[in-house]
Coordinates of C-alpha atoms and ligand atoms in Angstrom, one line a residue:
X275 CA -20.2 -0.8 -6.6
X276 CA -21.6 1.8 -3.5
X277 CA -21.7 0.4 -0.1
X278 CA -24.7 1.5 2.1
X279 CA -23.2 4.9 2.6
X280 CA -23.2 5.1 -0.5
X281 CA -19.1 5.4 -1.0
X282 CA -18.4 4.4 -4.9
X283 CA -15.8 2.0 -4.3
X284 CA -13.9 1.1 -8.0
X285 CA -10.6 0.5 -6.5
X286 CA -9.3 -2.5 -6.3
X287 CA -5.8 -3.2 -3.7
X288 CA -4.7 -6.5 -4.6
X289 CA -2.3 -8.4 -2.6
X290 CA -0.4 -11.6 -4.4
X291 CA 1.6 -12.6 -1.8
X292 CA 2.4 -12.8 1.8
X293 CA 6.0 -13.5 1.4
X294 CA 8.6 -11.1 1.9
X295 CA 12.1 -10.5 0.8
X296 CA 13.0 -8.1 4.1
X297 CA 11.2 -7.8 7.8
X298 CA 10.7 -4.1 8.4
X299 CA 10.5 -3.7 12.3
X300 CA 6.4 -2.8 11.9
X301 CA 5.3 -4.6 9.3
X302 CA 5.6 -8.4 11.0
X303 CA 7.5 -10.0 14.0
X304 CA 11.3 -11.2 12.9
X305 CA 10.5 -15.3 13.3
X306 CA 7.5 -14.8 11.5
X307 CA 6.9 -17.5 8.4
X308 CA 5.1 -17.3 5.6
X309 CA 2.7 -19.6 3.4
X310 CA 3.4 -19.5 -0.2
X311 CA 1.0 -22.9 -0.7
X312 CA -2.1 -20.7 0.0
X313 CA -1.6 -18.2 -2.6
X314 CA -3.9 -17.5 -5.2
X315 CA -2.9 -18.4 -8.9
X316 CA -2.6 -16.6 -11.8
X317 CA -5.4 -18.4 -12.8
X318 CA -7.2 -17.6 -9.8
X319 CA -6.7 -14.1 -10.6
X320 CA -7.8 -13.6 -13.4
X321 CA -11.1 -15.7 -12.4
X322 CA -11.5 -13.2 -9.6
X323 CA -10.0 -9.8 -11.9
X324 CA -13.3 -10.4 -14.4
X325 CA -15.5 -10.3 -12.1
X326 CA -14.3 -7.3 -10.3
X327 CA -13.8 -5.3 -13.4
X328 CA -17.6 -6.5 -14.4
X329 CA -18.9 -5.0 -11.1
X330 CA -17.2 -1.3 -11.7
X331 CA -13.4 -2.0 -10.6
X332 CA -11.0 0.4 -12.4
X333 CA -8.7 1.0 -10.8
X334 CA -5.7 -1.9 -9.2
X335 CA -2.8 -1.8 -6.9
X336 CA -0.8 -4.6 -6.4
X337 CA 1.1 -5.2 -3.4
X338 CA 1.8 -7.6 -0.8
X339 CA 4.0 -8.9 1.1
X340 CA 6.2 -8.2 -1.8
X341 CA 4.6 -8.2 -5.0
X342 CA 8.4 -8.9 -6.9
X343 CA 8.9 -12.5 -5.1
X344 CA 6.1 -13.6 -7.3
X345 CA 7.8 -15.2 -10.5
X346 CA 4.4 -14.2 -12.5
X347 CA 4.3 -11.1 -11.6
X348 CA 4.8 -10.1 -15.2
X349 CA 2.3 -12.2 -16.1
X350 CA -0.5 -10.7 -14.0
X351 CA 0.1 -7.1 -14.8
X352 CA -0.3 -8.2 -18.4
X353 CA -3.6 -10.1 -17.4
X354 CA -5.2 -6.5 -15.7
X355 CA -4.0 -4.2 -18.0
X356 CA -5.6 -6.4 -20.4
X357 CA -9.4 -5.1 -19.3
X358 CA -9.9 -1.6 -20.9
X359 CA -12.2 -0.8 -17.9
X360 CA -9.1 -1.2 -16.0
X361 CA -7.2 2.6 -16.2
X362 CA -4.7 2.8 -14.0
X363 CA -2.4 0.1 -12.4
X364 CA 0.5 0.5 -9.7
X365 CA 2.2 -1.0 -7.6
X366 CA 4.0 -0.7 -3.9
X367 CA 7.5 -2.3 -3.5
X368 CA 10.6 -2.2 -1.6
X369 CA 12.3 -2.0 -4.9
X370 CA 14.9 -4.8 -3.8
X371 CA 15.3 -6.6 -7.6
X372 CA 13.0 -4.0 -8.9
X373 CA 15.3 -2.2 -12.0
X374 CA 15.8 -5.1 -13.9
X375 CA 11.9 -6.2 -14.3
X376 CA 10.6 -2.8 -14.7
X377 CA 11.2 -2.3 -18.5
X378 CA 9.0 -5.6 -18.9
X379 CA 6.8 -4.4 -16.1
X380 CA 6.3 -1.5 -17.5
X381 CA 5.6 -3.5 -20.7
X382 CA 3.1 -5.0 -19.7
X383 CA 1.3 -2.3 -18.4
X384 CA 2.2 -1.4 -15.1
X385 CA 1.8 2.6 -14.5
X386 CA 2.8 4.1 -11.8
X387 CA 5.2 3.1 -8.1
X388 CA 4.8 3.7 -5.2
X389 CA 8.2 2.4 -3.1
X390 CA 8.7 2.1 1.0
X391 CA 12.0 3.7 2.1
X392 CA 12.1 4.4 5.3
X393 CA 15.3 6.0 5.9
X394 CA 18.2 7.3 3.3
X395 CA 21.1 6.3 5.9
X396 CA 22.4 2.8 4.5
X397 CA 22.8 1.0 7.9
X398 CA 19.8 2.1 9.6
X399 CA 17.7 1.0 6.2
X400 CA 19.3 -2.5 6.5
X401 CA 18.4 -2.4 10.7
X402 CA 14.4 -1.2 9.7
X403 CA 14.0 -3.7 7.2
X404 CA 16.1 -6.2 8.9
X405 CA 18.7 -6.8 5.5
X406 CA 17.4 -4.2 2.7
X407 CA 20.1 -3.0 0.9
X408 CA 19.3 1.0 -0.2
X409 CA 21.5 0.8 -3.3
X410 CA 18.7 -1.2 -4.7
X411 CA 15.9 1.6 -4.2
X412 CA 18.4 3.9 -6.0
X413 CA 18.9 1.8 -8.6
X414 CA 15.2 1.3 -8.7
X415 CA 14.2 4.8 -8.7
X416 CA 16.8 5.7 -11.1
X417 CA 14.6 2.8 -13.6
X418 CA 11.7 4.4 -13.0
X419 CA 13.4 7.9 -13.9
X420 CA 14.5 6.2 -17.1
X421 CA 11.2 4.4 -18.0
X422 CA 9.3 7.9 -17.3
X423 CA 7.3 6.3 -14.5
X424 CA 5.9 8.4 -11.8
X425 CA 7.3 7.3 -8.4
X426 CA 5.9 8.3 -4.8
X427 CA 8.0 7.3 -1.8
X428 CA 6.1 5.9 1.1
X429 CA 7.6 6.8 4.3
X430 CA 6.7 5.2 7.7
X431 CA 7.8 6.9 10.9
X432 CA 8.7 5.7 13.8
X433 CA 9.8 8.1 16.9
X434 CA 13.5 7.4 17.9
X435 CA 14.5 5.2 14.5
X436 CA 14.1 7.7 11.4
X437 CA 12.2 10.9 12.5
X438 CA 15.5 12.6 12.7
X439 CA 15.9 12.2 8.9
X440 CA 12.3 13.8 8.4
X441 CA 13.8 17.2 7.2
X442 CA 16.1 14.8 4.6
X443 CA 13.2 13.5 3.3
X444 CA 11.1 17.0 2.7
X445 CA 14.6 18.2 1.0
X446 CA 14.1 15.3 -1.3
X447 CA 10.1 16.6 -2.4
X448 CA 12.3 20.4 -2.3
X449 CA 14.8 19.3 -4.7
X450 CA 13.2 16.4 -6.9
X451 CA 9.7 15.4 -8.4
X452 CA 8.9 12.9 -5.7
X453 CA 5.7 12.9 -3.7
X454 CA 7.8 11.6 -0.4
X455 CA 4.6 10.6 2.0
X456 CA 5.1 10.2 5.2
X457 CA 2.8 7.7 6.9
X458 CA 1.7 7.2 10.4
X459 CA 2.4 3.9 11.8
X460 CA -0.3 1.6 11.9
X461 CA -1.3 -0.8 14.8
X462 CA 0.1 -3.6 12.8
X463 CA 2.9 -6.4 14.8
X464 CA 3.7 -5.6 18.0
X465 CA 5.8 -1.9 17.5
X466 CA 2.8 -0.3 15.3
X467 CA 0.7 -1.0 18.7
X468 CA 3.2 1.6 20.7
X469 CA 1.5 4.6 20.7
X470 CA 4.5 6.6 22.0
X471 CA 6.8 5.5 18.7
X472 CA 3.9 6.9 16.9
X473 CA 4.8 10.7 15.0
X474 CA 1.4 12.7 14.3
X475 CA 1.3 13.9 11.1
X476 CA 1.1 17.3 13.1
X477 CA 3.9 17.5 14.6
X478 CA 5.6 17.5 10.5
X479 CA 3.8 20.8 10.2
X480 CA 4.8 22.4 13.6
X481 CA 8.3 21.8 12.3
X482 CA 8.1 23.0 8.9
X483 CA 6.0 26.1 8.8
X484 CA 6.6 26.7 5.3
X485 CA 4.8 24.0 4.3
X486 CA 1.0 24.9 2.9
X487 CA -1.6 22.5 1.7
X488 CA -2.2 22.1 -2.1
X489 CA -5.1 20.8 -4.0
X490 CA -4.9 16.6 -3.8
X491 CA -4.1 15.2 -7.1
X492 CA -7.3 12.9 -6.8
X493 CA -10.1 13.7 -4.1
X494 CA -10.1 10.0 -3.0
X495 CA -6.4 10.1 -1.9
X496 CA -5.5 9.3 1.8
X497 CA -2.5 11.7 1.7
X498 CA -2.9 15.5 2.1
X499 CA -0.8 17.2 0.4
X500 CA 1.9 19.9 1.2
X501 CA 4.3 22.0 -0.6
X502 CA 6.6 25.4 -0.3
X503 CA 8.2 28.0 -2.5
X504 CA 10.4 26.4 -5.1
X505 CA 9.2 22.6 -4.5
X506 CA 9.4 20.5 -7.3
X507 CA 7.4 17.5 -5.7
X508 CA 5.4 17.3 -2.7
X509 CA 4.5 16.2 0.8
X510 CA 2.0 14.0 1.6
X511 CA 1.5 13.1 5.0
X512 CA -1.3 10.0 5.4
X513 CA -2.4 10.5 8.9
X514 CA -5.2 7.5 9.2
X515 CA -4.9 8.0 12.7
X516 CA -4.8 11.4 13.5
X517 CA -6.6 12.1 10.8
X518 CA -9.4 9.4 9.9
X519 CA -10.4 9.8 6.0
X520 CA -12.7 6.6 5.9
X521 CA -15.4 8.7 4.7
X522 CA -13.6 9.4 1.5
X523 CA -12.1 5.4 1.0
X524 CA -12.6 4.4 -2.2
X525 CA -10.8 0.9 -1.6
X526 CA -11.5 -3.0 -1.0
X527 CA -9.1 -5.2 -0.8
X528 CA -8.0 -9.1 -2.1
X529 CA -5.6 -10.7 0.0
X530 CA -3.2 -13.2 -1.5
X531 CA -5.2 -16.2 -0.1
X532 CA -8.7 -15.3 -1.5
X533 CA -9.9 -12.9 1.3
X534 CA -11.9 -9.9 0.2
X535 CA -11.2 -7.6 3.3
X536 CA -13.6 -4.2 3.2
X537 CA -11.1 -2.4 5.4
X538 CA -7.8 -2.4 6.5
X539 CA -8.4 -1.7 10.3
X540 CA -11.4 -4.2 10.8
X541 CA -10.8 -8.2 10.2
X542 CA -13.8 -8.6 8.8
X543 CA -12.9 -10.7 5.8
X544 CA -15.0 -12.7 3.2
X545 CA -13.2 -15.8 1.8
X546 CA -14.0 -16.4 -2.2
X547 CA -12.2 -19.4 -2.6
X548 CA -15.4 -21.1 -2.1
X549 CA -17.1 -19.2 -4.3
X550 CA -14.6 -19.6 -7.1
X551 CA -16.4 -21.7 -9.9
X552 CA -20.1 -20.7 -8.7
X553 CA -22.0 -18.0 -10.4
X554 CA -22.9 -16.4 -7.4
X555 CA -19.7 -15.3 -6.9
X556 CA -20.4 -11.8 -8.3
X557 CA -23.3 -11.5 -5.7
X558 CA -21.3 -12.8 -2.8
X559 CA -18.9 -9.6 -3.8
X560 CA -21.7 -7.1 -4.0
X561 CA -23.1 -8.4 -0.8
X562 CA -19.7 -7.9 0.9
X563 CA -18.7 -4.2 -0.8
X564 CA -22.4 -3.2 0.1
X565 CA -21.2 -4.2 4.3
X566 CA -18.0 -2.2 4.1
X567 CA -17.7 -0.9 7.8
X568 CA -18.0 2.5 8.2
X569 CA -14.6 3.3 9.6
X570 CA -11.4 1.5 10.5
X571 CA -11.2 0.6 14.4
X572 CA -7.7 1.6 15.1
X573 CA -9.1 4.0 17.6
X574 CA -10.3 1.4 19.6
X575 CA -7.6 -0.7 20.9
X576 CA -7.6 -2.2 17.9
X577 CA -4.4 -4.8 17.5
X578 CA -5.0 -6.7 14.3
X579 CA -5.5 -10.3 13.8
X580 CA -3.1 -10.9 10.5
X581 CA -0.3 -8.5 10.1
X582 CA 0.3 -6.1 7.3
X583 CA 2.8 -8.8 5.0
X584 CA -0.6 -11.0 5.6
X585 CA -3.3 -8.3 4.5
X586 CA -1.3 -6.3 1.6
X587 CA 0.0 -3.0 2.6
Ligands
SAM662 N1 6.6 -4.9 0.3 C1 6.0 -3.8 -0.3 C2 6.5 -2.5 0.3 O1 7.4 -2.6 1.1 O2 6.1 -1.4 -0.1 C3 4.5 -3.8 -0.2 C4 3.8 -4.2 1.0 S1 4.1 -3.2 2.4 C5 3.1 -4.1 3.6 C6 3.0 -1.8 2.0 C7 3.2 -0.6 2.9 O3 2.7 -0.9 4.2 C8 4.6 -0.2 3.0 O4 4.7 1.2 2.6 C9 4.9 -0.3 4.5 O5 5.8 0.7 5.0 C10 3.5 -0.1 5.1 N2 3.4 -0.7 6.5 C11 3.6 -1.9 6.9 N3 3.3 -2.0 8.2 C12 2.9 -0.8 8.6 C13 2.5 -0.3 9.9 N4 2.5 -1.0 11.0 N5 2.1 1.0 9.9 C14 2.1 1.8 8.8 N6 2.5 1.3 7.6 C15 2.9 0.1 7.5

């Protein structure tokens, strides 16, 4: 599918719930709730997964809210693996839960993990996810390390809560092959709107000098990548502030109630549920891929109508 810029846009971010088993601080407010009744099914899904693939979709990344609170989850990586257009599916997780199902995700053909781990100090993980417990990524990672997966850590920073633990983190890429990505915060809840909590991408090179930039492992990757002498994984810092790469995105998104969304910074949405069991549903796509906005609008005061849990990080 190409949007009127032309952009080729094959990948696919699906979200399959807004439910989540922690809070982090800037991802959603602490008394928010979340609807489980307006989820799409596995059913749904698949309805929705053949006509994407038809229309040029190859690649899918499921997330959420957290994709593991979804008792089918199994289930629907078996349904998209089960398109041979479809070449490549991963997933982002908080790994809470995640070593026991990844033998049998990894099964049913789930590829590659991306997981959120914001700081490597127990107590001050439990405090930015409000109740995560870090033993589990450990034990997560360490399943992925057994099952041969590749894992990338996502790493959001927030000035005055984990930035002191940046140089732990580029010890782990130093020492490890982990792509540990560090990840501007976004204008997502009320704390992603403080600019001043915000840590530039920049300022991560002004501190580590060392650092040089490396060819990205795929063109259309929102991370540029970083390493130094004797690294045995990388940094990625994904700066879509600082640093807009819209004109690269390769991405549309499904949100777990039936929204396409074109970008993740504009709330311009499409609902399909309407569109479900009518064959104009492929055209009702095309029509919205070929719209995508140019860019994202969190230059512009932008303070998002749904918050990330709700969209699908
Ligand atoms: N629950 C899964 C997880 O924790 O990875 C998947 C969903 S989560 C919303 C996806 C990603 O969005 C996580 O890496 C999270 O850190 C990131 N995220 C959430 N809110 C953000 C914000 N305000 N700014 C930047 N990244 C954010």
């Amino acid at each position: 599918m190409r949007d009127w810029m032309g952009r080729d846009l094959h990948y696919l971010r699906v979200s399959l719930t807004e439910r989540c088993n922690l809070k982090c601080i800037y991802c959603r407010e602490e008394n928010a709730h979340c609807k489980a009744k307006k989820e799409l099914s596995l059913e749904e899904f698949t309805r929705l997964m053949q006509v994407f693939v038809a229309l040029g979709v190859t690649k899918v990344r499921l997330t959420g809210g957290e994709p593991l609170v979804r008792r089918d989850l199994e289930q629907i990586v078996r349904m998209t693996a089960g398109f041979p257009q479809i070449r490549d599916i991963s997933m982002t997780t908080n790994a809470q839960g995640l070593a026991d199902r990844l033998p049998a995700l990894h099964a049913a053909g789930l590829r590659r993990i991306n997981i959120s781990l914001d700081s490597l100090d127990p107590a001050r993980y439990r405090r930015m996810t409000r109740g995560g417990d870090l033993s589990e990524v450990y034990k997560g990672m360490e399943a992925a390390a057994r099952e041969n997966m590749p894992v990338k850590l996502n790493v959001v920073l927030v000035r005055g809560e984990n930035d002191q633990e940046i140089d732990r983190f580029i010890a782990l890429a130093r020492a490890y092959p982990i792509d540990v990505r560090f990840i501007e915060l976004m204008p997502f809840s009320a704390l992603g709107t403080r600019d001043d909590r915000r840590v530039p991408g920049q300022e991560i090179l002004e501190r580590h000098p060392e650092l040089h930039p490396v060819a990205p492992h795929d063109v259309s990757q929102p991370s540029q990548d970083y390493q130094a002498d004797g690294f045995a994984g990388r940094v990625g810092l994904i700066n879509p502030i600082s640093h807009k790469f819209c004109a690269d995105c390769n991405r549309i998104r499904l949100t777990s109630d039936g929204k396409l969304r074109m970008c993740l910074g504009d709330d311009h949405e499409t609902d399909l549920r309407p569109w479900m069991n009518d064959r104009r549903l492929a055209q009702v796509i095309r029509d919205a891929v070929y719209h995508k906005p140019e860019g994202h609008c969190f230059a512009h005061s932008y303070h998002a109508a749904r918050t990330m849990n709700q969209i699908g990080g």
